[in-house]
DNA sequence: GTGAAAGCGCTAACAA
DNA sequence: TTGTTAGCGCTTTCAC
């Protein structure tokens, strides 16, 4: 057996296919009795609308594309869930992909979304995708940057002030008496990383006598954090920093595993540690983690709202929404 | 400006649209020069194939639908990533949704996937979706159950022996001297939960003098685990269990927060704790968590393989793949 | 090796 | 209020 189409429904309900389409899309203009009859026929045949055909006709789909930096990061999971919920309230679905911070994966998803003619794209970029997004916008697919601002403000964005966040974290470490601070971060092409580092630098520069060492890793994962921690354990004790600001909580948890659990380095006594994102597991880690919290759900919801507005009216000016982060102090730094 | 179509490409390359379609789908049958000319034209126009039109013609999409029980559970994140990777190797993409253990969300995704005419469906069911899956299979959309077997074996499944896992966990607790064991789990309609409980019961029954208390929660989340933990803290010390087997690690981490961090109950001395899934954060939690590990990536990969085979050949007999879980002992129970 | 043409299922404009 | 019809972009025979 194969799927039934409007034609089958029309035949069974003894109406034209145009009427079937109308009860699907504008039931208010068709008489209640007819609606009833058609609906019944649909149920009898378990008719399911063919979205591809609808989309081919109207030109775009009822889906939004979302590309996050990492599937394993609960922060992005929360953003995604919030976006899905918000989109669902207006009948849209979200197709989520994650780039794992890799440019070719990012590019692959953009192509997929383009082939799918999604209504719009939400993205935390890795590579320089702005030119491509611009082309896509010219062809009717708008985009909103998530968790990162566009430098030239040519796209709307919903983000959190990462410079302020970095500054918040490092200021806190300095205030609690730390002087030899290390920033452990990922690839600097990732704006979130470079901004958090910038904020850290500003805070350090404001306090004479404070040094900031920068440790750059390949990715923002627990594994990489662990690797970095193992390298630190290898150092002679007096060559180690007395505080670490990790670019995200995954990294911080990896550091915790290597420094505290394997290396038996006292946290925070020997080394204080601050993470970023305040994921669900930060408060329950070996040493509860001080972290910079971002309003993840709010980011996802706002981004969807702006995107759908721009999809409806492409002439809208790009908007930059910037939320402020918040420091949550726990045992790892006090 | 609007998207260009095969027609535009054909015009620019001075060939027919049939030829354009051929270079897209069977380049080997068209002359190299023509391929070259058409490819060039595509690039000039930045042509992107309209997937909806392709799909309308061929009858199904190049996407697989995946419904997991929880977006916030790293176990399912890993299954999802593995499925995406596996699907990508054969040119398929995965549309992932999570039911959050809610029947109506599950049903919504099934409808979406049906409208999208996905090639097949991977699902960890909440409600009784078997009849519906059967209808969908009759219409050409096969399904594979993930992380759960179908009782009547009418669908293929890729799962882990949850009864064995539950037994493994509780046997370990008993061997380490515990007697008053509590099972903290979610809704019993979720097969994973009821199977793990069954295994726990079997292990308890095999040891006279061991009691098993069952605490049922609304969902398998950190929040719910925390609520359960708070209730336990309220009890007089001698009315508390001396060991807890939590149906997953999220629950276990919530319990840890309430019992250990807020309630100052010694883990494992007063209460030993075992979780399930061995998520990335289990080893780095306040008290590193003993957990039952499942081969998450393997589950995702295998499920995709079987699904695609069944999509190609609907006459295939359903297969049941059952992996064995593994106990990872850490500080929370020893 | 290439071209012409039918038709997948749907929506929307227009006619009745 | 309902019916008729064109056509969205693509793939796929079937001729040539």
XYZ file of C-alpha atoms (C1' of nucleotides) in Angstrom:
700
model
C 0.000 0.000 0.000
C 1.146 3.475 -0.791
C 0.288 6.891 0.644
C -2.984 8.443 -0.364
C -3.150 11.891 -1.883
C -5.610 14.757 -2.032
C -7.016 13.086 -5.091
C -8.049 9.991 -3.147
C -9.509 12.092 -0.383
C -11.425 14.182 -2.921
C -12.826 11.096 -4.591
C -13.956 9.531 -1.330
C -15.492 12.781 -0.069
C -17.026 13.489 -3.463
C -15.536 16.961 -3.753
C -12.817 18.488 -5.910
C -9.162 18.468 -4.909
C -9.308 22.236 -4.608
C -11.822 21.850 -1.822
C -9.627 19.342 -0.058
C -6.765 21.784 -0.255
C -9.022 24.449 1.162
C -10.047 22.446 4.190
C -6.346 21.861 4.727
C -5.320 25.472 4.449
C -8.328 27.720 4.838
C -11.112 25.668 6.427
C -13.019 28.826 7.318
C -14.030 29.419 3.699
C -15.597 26.016 3.237
C -18.992 24.941 4.562
C -18.992 23.020 7.835
C -20.687 20.002 6.284
C -18.032 19.741 3.599
C -15.243 20.131 6.127
C -16.786 17.298 8.080
C -17.053 15.049 5.069
C -13.520 15.743 3.910
C -12.059 15.315 7.376
C -13.774 11.978 7.668
C -12.394 10.861 4.343
C -8.906 11.897 5.440
C -9.182 9.818 8.553
C -10.507 6.825 6.676
C -7.557 6.935 4.335
C -5.131 8.048 7.062
C -4.138 10.789 4.710
C -0.909 12.618 5.525
C -0.071 15.715 3.597
C 3.005 15.465 1.394
C 5.204 18.244 2.688
C 7.535 18.101 -0.305
C 4.701 18.850 -2.696
C 3.394 21.647 -0.502
C 6.830 23.108 -0.244
C 7.516 22.843 -3.946
C 4.397 24.837 -4.537
C 4.806 27.539 -1.899
C 8.560 27.830 -2.350
C 9.832 27.213 1.141
C 9.499 24.744 3.966
C 8.105 24.899 7.460
C 11.461 24.149 8.951
C 14.231 26.240 10.420
C 17.853 25.126 10.259
C 20.032 25.370 13.331
C 23.783 24.797 13.435
C 25.439 24.672 16.820
C 29.111 24.342 17.664
C 28.823 21.187 19.677
C 26.266 18.492 20.259
C 27.846 17.393 23.483
C 27.667 20.752 25.154
C 24.549 21.023 27.319
C 24.537 24.765 26.765
C 23.755 24.239 23.094
C 21.319 21.495 23.936
C 19.345 24.006 25.959
C 19.481 26.612 23.222
C 18.251 23.988 20.769
C 15.376 22.832 22.937
C 14.273 26.398 23.518
C 14.394 27.100 19.797
C 12.353 23.977 19.047
C 9.732 24.926 21.586
C 9.480 28.480 20.324
C 9.290 27.375 16.692
C 6.624 24.799 17.501
C 4.298 27.495 18.836
C 3.975 28.837 15.303
C 3.965 25.492 13.524
C 7.587 25.373 12.529
C 10.039 22.597 13.208
C 13.765 22.882 13.743
C 16.337 20.781 11.963
C 19.350 20.782 14.200
C 22.862 19.933 13.201
C 26.125 20.477 14.943
C 29.350 21.423 13.319
C 31.574 20.057 16.077
C 33.601 23.176 15.364
C 34.499 21.818 11.942
C 34.174 24.009 8.869
C 33.299 21.202 6.472
C 30.528 19.889 8.679
C 29.190 23.414 8.974
C 29.303 23.794 5.237
C 27.574 20.457 4.741
C 24.656 21.506 6.898
C 24.350 24.828 5.097
C 24.076 22.958 1.821
C 21.500 20.595 3.266
C 19.445 23.509 4.578
C 19.671 25.218 1.233
C 18.492 22.102 -0.581
C 15.681 21.815 1.912
C 14.766 25.469 1.319
C 14.394 26.007 5.046
C 12.610 29.170 6.020
C 15.685 30.524 7.784
C 18.915 29.618 9.526
C 20.174 29.964 13.066
C 23.904 29.526 13.345
C 26.867 29.697 15.706
C 29.519 30.024 13.028
C 32.915 28.360 12.987
C 34.359 29.446 9.679
C 33.781 32.686 7.852
C 30.288 31.938 6.621
C 29.088 35.526 6.309
C 29.583 35.762 2.524
C 27.708 32.541 2.028
C 24.922 33.598 4.393
C 24.659 36.819 2.434
C 24.169 34.907 -0.808
C 21.568 32.747 0.849
C 19.768 35.764 2.179
C 19.699 37.206 -1.340
C 17.919 34.032 -2.349
C 15.340 34.370 0.348
C 16.833 32.441 3.259
C 17.559 34.789 6.164
C 19.939 33.943 9.005
C 20.402 34.963 12.609
C 23.684 34.497 14.408
C 23.398 32.727 17.700
C 25.726 33.284 20.632
C 27.912 35.514 18.519
C 27.632 38.971 17.005
C 28.371 39.758 13.365
C 31.316 42.100 13.211
C 29.858 44.277 10.494
C 26.342 44.073 11.903
C 24.991 42.884 8.569
C 23.076 40.066 10.242
C 20.882 40.021 13.279
C 22.384 38.298 16.254
C 21.430 37.086 19.676
C 24.373 36.740 21.953
C 25.805 37.244 25.368
C 28.554 39.723 26.104
C 31.507 37.360 26.080
C 34.017 40.123 26.701
C 32.137 41.059 29.864
C 31.936 37.385 30.791
C 35.676 36.887 30.431
C 36.315 39.996 32.432
C 33.865 38.888 35.126
C 35.625 35.558 35.517
C 39.160 36.901 35.689
C 38.282 39.861 37.908
C 36.777 37.415 40.340
C 39.960 35.332 40.351
C 42.105 38.405 40.897
C 39.894 39.644 43.713
C 40.262 36.322 45.444
C 44.022 36.842 45.439
C 45.191 35.013 42.313
C 48.029 36.439 40.231
C 49.300 33.822 37.766
C 46.248 33.134 35.680
C 45.937 30.764 32.743
C 43.287 30.998 30.054
C 42.475 27.588 28.614
C 40.578 27.932 25.385
C 39.904 26.457 21.988
C 40.649 27.611 18.479
C 40.750 31.398 18.425
C 38.705 31.541 15.225
C 35.748 30.790 17.422
C 34.551 34.197 18.390
C 33.221 33.117 21.759
C 36.736 32.008 22.651
C 38.535 35.087 21.424
C 36.035 37.395 23.099
C 36.259 35.634 26.424
C 40.034 35.862 26.138
C 39.803 39.544 25.321
C 37.744 40.159 28.452
C 40.233 38.129 30.468
C 43.088 40.231 29.070
C 41.331 43.462 29.922
C 40.754 42.364 33.500
C 44.342 41.193 33.848
C 45.740 44.386 32.359
C 43.799 46.457 34.854
C 45.722 44.851 37.683
C 49.492 45.280 37.685
C 51.348 42.155 38.698
C 48.817 39.811 37.192
C 50.028 37.567 34.382
C 47.837 35.795 31.874
C 49.096 32.690 30.162
C 47.132 31.477 27.155
C 46.767 27.758 26.490
C 45.127 26.944 23.173
C 43.466 23.610 22.491
C 42.001 21.987 19.421
C 38.414 21.818 20.666
C 36.208 22.778 23.577
C 35.662 19.271 24.896
C 36.154 17.338 28.124
C 38.877 15.291 26.453
C 40.881 18.334 25.427
C 40.486 19.849 28.886
C 41.836 16.669 30.349
C 44.829 16.741 28.030
C 45.583 20.303 29.031
C 45.270 19.376 32.696
C 47.668 16.467 32.316
C 50.234 18.790 30.776
C 49.872 21.150 33.727
C 50.323 18.337 36.220
C 53.634 17.521 34.525
C 54.968 20.967 35.280
C 56.920 21.673 38.466
C 54.538 23.081 41.034
C 55.983 26.595 40.936
C 55.589 26.783 37.174
C 51.865 26.156 37.386
C 49.282 28.925 37.343
C 47.416 29.637 40.570
C 44.142 30.039 38.694
C 42.586 28.848 35.470
C 39.795 30.396 33.454
C 38.413 27.785 31.071
C 36.543 28.908 27.968
C 33.700 26.537 28.776
C 32.514 24.088 31.397
C 33.366 21.005 29.369
C 37.004 22.091 29.369
C 36.785 22.896 33.073
C 35.435 19.455 33.872
C 38.251 17.860 31.900
C 40.728 20.000 33.819
C 39.142 18.890 37.050
C 39.575 15.262 36.081
C 43.255 15.691 35.295
C 44.288 18.183 37.966
C 42.187 17.132 40.919
C 41.218 13.533 40.393
C 44.380 12.228 38.748
C 46.951 14.846 39.724
C 45.739 15.395 43.303
C 46.173 19.121 42.955
C 43.999 20.951 45.487
C 41.175 22.934 43.931
C 40.810 25.805 44.712
C 43.726 25.990 47.179
C 46.530 25.352 44.737
C 44.659 26.271 41.610
C 41.328 28.062 41.437
C 39.092 27.233 38.486
C 36.325 29.071 36.659
C 34.320 27.690 33.750
C 31.775 29.136 31.360
C 28.109 28.349 30.525
C 27.000 27.031 33.928
C 25.751 23.767 32.489
C 23.577 21.453 34.532
C 26.575 19.424 35.639
C 28.693 22.363 36.823
C 27.090 22.442 40.236
C 27.502 18.701 40.737
C 31.071 18.206 39.576
C 33.817 16.815 41.816
C 34.536 20.282 42.985
C 31.447 22.337 42.268
C 32.369 24.686 39.511
C 32.322 28.456 39.537
C 30.967 29.430 36.150
C 29.685 32.262 33.999
C 26.020 31.708 33.311
C 24.320 32.522 30.032
C 20.556 32.709 29.505
C 20.451 29.726 27.150
C 16.702 29.358 26.743
C 16.246 33.072 26.211
C 18.875 33.006 23.474
C 17.117 30.223 21.579
C 13.677 31.776 21.902
C 14.727 35.255 20.884
C 16.719 34.016 17.925
C 13.725 32.140 16.527
C 11.447 35.140 16.959
C 13.801 37.466 15.121
C 14.433 34.927 12.380
C 10.753 34.413 11.675
C 10.161 38.158 11.622
C 12.901 38.548 9.052
C 11.569 35.656 7.013
C 8.238 37.448 6.815
C 9.755 40.820 6.070
C 13.193 40.726 4.444
C 13.498 44.505 4.549
C 13.874 44.564 8.332
C 17.071 46.111 9.650
C 19.434 43.654 11.379
C 19.212 43.807 15.145
C 21.887 42.991 17.697
C 20.575 41.559 20.945
C 23.203 41.376 23.652
C 22.441 39.751 26.980
C 24.638 40.089 30.026
C 26.252 37.060 31.653
C 26.250 36.377 35.364
C 28.946 34.900 37.596
C 27.944 31.951 39.750
C 30.523 31.395 42.465
C 31.010 27.884 43.807
C 33.689 25.875 45.567
C 36.178 25.684 42.703
C 37.215 29.283 43.241
C 36.506 30.115 46.856
C 16.899 37.360 -6.604
C 15.499 33.903 -6.395
C 16.985 30.410 -6.593
C 17.946 29.113 -9.993
C 16.624 25.843 -11.311
C 17.739 23.126 -13.681
C 16.089 25.162 -16.405
C 18.435 28.101 -15.870
C 21.438 25.811 -15.742
C 20.319 24.075 -18.925
C 19.885 27.372 -20.720
C 23.288 28.676 -19.689
C 25.032 25.423 -20.577
C 23.051 25.109 -23.813
C 21.802 21.629 -23.045
C 18.418 20.175 -22.161
C 17.195 19.904 -18.603
C 17.322 16.139 -18.913
C 21.053 16.386 -19.393
C 21.411 18.607 -16.368
C 19.535 16.037 -14.339
C 21.841 13.363 -15.668
C 25.018 15.150 -14.637
C 23.407 15.471 -11.228
C 22.445 11.829 -10.884
C 24.371 9.720 -13.368
C 27.333 11.774 -14.584
C 28.979 8.634 -15.990
C 26.541 8.429 -18.867
C 27.160 11.960 -20.110
C 30.205 13.078 -22.070
C 33.006 14.676 -20.062
C 32.818 17.917 -22.017
C 29.144 18.284 -21.303
C 29.653 17.517 -17.636
C 32.282 20.226 -17.538
C 30.051 22.768 -19.232
C 27.073 22.001 -17.001
C 29.134 22.010 -13.824
C 30.503 25.393 -14.761
C 27.022 26.745 -15.353
C 25.913 25.434 -11.978
C 28.736 27.208 -10.268
C 28.091 30.441 -12.112
C 24.474 30.385 -10.989
C 25.302 28.898 -7.605
C 22.668 26.351 -8.343
C 21.394 24.316 -5.403
C 19.168 21.355 -6.093
C 15.635 21.657 -4.775
C 15.284 18.681 -2.515
C 11.509 18.985 -2.317
C 11.151 18.603 -6.049
C 13.532 15.679 -6.160
C 11.690 14.039 -3.353
C 8.286 14.631 -4.880
C 9.481 12.842 -7.939
C 11.258 9.897 -6.353
C 8.743 9.452 -3.560
C 10.916 9.660 -0.485
C 13.537 11.872 1.060
C 17.194 11.442 1.876
C 16.521 11.895 5.551
C 16.046 9.566 8.475
C 13.901 10.538 11.440
C 15.158 9.922 14.945
C 13.125 10.301 18.126
C 14.975 10.047 21.416
C 13.583 10.128 24.921
C 15.555 13.107 26.123
C 17.606 15.850 24.578
C 19.416 16.595 27.803
C 20.742 13.099 28.310
C 24.279 12.778 26.963
C 23.646 9.097 26.297
C 21.108 9.976 23.622
C 23.315 12.761 22.341
C 25.971 10.165 21.647
C 23.518 7.803 19.989
C 22.343 10.693 17.822
C 25.820 11.779 16.793
C 26.761 8.222 15.905
C 23.593 7.860 13.830
C 24.297 11.123 12.017
C 27.830 10.065 11.219
C 26.762 6.668 9.984
C 23.945 8.105 7.878
C 26.256 10.702 6.387
C 28.533 8.014 4.983
C 25.768 6.999 2.598
C 24.480 10.487 1.869
C 21.597 10.548 4.302
C 20.894 13.127 6.936
C 19.194 12.636 10.266
C 16.372 14.761 11.553
C 16.482 14.412 15.285
C 13.685 15.206 17.671
C 13.254 14.349 21.290
C 10.035 13.406 22.928
C 11.085 14.422 26.430
C 9.201 11.279 27.399
C 5.936 12.907 26.329
C 3.503 11.028 24.141
C 2.182 14.057 22.314
C 5.640 15.291 21.415
C 6.455 11.821 20.160
C 3.317 11.778 18.102
C 4.059 15.232 16.708
C 7.440 14.118 15.447
C 5.968 11.003 13.874
C 3.528 13.175 11.959
C 6.298 15.504 10.884
C 8.416 12.591 9.675
C 5.468 11.178 7.809
C 4.799 14.503 6.094
C 8.459 14.677 5.227
C 8.323 11.135 3.795
C 11.550 10.269 5.574
C 13.212 7.107 4.383
C 12.851 5.477 7.787
C 12.466 6.085 11.495
C 14.631 5.359 14.499
C 12.751 5.605 17.760
C 12.979 5.083 21.492
C 9.262 4.879 22.131
C 7.362 6.386 25.035
C 3.775 5.530 24.254
C 2.448 2.505 22.444
C 3.476 3.508 18.971
C 3.737 0.030 17.497
C 0.338 0.112 15.728
C 1.173 3.436 14.200
C 4.627 2.305 13.159
C 3.022 -0.695 11.560
C 0.754 1.526 9.487
C 3.698 3.632 8.474
C 5.665 0.587 7.482
C 2.758 -0.517 5.305
C 3.107 2.797 3.543
C 6.779 2.332 2.936
C 8.383 3.927 5.991
C 10.232 1.300 8.043
C 11.238 1.773 11.661
C 13.877 0.419 13.989
C 13.497 0.557 17.750
C 16.459 2.041 19.521
C 17.512 1.141 23.042
C 14.424 -1.007 23.455
C 13.167 -4.289 22.058
C 9.727 -4.772 20.544
C 7.805 -7.224 22.647
C 6.306 -9.089 19.717
C 9.490 -8.852 17.652
C 7.556 -7.323 14.790
C 10.144 -4.582 14.391
C 13.896 -4.710 14.321
C 15.561 -3.325 17.391
C 18.995 -2.395 18.640
C 19.200 -2.363 22.368
C 21.146 -3.229 25.440
C 20.079 -5.890 27.884
C 18.486 -3.670 30.509
C 17.439 -6.582 32.687
C 21.057 -7.702 32.846
C 22.120 -4.129 33.529
C 19.715 -3.752 36.430
C 20.842 -7.059 37.812
C 24.499 -6.092 37.424
C 23.980 -2.903 39.385
C 22.039 -4.408 42.262
C 24.220 -7.519 42.532
C 27.197 -5.235 42.892
C 25.489 -3.303 45.674
C 24.568 -6.496 47.475
C 28.067 -7.895 47.151
C 29.460 -4.763 48.700
C 27.280 -5.451 51.718
C 24.136 -3.400 51.111
C 20.748 -4.742 52.130
C 18.127 -1.994 52.021
C 18.192 -0.975 48.403
C 16.073 1.638 46.692
C 15.358 1.778 42.974
C 14.793 5.343 41.801
C 13.211 5.381 38.388
C 10.894 7.164 36.035
C 7.522 6.295 34.579
C 7.256 2.531 34.295
C 5.772 2.751 30.810
C 9.303 3.454 29.672
C 10.604 0.013 28.944
C 14.188 0.861 29.843
C 12.965 1.735 33.322
C 10.787 -1.314 33.842
C 13.469 -3.654 32.538
C 16.152 -2.199 34.760
C 13.755 -2.559 37.660
C 13.037 -6.148 36.705
C 16.754 -6.928 36.727
C 17.086 -5.215 40.077
C 14.208 -7.288 41.452
C 15.748 -10.510 40.213
C 19.069 -9.716 41.855
C 17.367 -8.730 45.102
C 15.197 -11.853 45.122
C 18.257 -14.039 44.760
C 19.586 -12.773 48.063
C 17.406 -13.392 51.107
C 17.340 -10.470 53.488
C 17.642 -7.870 50.779
C 14.750 -5.449 50.378
C 14.030 -3.368 47.332
C 12.056 -0.170 47.663
C 10.756 1.382 44.461
C 10.590 5.158 44.119
C 8.855 6.336 40.972
C 9.410 9.808 39.516
C 7.805 11.753 36.708
C 10.877 11.966 34.494
C 14.475 10.848 34.255
C 16.036 14.257 34.860
C 18.502 15.851 37.240
C 15.670 17.919 38.719
C 13.550 14.894 39.491
C 16.542 13.114 41.005
C 17.114 16.088 43.220
C 13.504 16.079 44.353
C 13.726 12.421 45.229
C 16.952 13.040 47.118
C 15.401 15.845 49.121
C 12.574 13.555 50.156
C 15.088 10.955 51.332
C 17.000 13.521 53.366
C 13.786 14.341 55.180
C 13.462 10.761 56.421
C 14.934 9.690 59.763
C 18.350 8.162 59.119
C 17.284 4.631 59.912
C 14.412 4.774 57.464
C 16.733 5.536 54.596
C 18.040 2.925 52.188
C 21.717 2.004 52.427
C 22.024 1.910 48.654
C 20.304 3.466 45.644
C 20.171 2.238 42.094
C 19.123 5.112 39.850
C 17.600 4.355 36.456
C 19.997 6.757 34.780
C 22.941 9.021 35.523
C 20.931 12.211 35.331
C 18.810 10.991 38.209
C 21.937 9.859 40.064
C 23.526 13.268 39.711
C 20.382 14.914 41.051
C 20.432 12.509 43.972
C 24.047 13.393 44.601
C 23.182 17.063 44.724
C 20.414 16.541 47.251
C 21.895 13.789 49.407
C 25.567 14.643 49.432
C 25.863 18.321 48.674
C 22.777 19.627 50.453
C 21.981 16.824 52.880
C 25.571 16.004 53.863
C 24.870 12.311 53.687
C 28.103 10.375 53.173
C 28.346 8.660 49.788
C 29.052 5.741 49.680
C 29.400 5.224 53.443
C 25.835 5.954 54.433
C 24.290 5.387 51.031
C 25.961 3.771 48.045
C 24.854 4.960 44.633
C 24.842 3.414 41.177
C 23.678 5.159 38.007
C 23.085 4.037 34.435
C 24.532 5.062 31.020
C 28.015 6.109 32.171
C 27.700 9.528 30.628
C 30.731 11.757 30.198
C 30.038 13.528 33.460
C 29.651 10.420 35.601
C 33.369 10.100 36.211
C 33.729 13.757 37.170
C 30.768 14.189 39.479
C 31.108 15.264 43.122
C 31.479 11.672 44.058
C 32.554 9.834 40.921
C 29.653 7.692 39.929
C 29.505 3.951 39.569
C 27.453 3.348 36.460
C 26.282 0.772 33.952
C 27.836 1.545 30.599
C 26.073 1.094 27.282
C 27.781 1.136 23.878
C 26.055 4.309 22.738
C 27.857 4.875 19.456
C 27.500 1.266 18.450
C 23.764 1.450 19.064
C 23.353 4.477 16.801
C 25.497 3.052 14.024
C 23.903 -0.366 13.981
C 20.400 1.029 14.065
C 21.057 3.165 10.996
C 22.547 0.247 9.092
C 19.589 -2.007 9.769
C 17.108 0.732 8.972
C 18.664 1.465 5.599
C 18.758 -2.209 4.726
C 15.072 -2.503 5.498
C 14.315 0.628 3.512
C 15.963 -0.982 0.511
C 14.316 -4.335 1.045
C 11.014 -4.268 2.946
C 10.750 -8.053 2.918
C 13.620 -8.470 5.351
C 12.812 -10.265 8.607
C 13.000 -8.085 11.719
C 16.208 -8.570 13.656
C 16.823 -8.104 17.373
C 20.302 -6.910 18.264
C 21.027 -7.077 21.972
C 24.271 -5.722 23.386
C 25.509 -6.429 26.879
C 26.071 -3.635 29.381
C 29.165 -3.289 31.536
C 29.514 -2.143 35.133
C 32.019 0.647 35.794
C 32.796 0.854 39.482
C 33.791 4.206 40.951
C 33.810 5.911 44.332
C 30.046 6.263 44.771
C 29.739 2.581 45.598
C 33.079 1.464 46.994
C 24.993 11.091 -25.792
C 21.205 14.123 -25.738
C 16.407 16.034 -25.989
C 11.294 16.120 -25.347
C 7.704 15.383 -22.389
C 4.949 13.333 -18.663
C 3.828 13.626 -14.079
C 4.963 13.332 -8.754
C 1.051 16.090 -4.965
C 0.027 20.256 -3.850
C -1.717 25.398 -3.695
C -3.884 29.409 -5.423
C -5.934 32.121 -8.931
C -9.871 32.192 -11.382
C -14.292 30.653 -13.065
C -18.724 29.039 -12.247
C -19.163 27.722 -1.708
C -17.017 24.717 -4.886
C -14.591 23.175 -9.189
C -10.994 23.630 -12.797
C -6.507 24.327 -13.946
C -1.631 25.863 -14.277
C 2.641 25.033 -12.676
C 6.332 24.673 -8.724
C 11.527 21.732 -10.057
C 12.787 17.553 -10.659
C 13.595 12.587 -12.568
C 12.853 9.321 -15.928
C 11.220 6.885 -19.788
C 11.366 6.926 -24.683
C 12.869 8.810 -29.091
C 16.338 10.334 -31.773
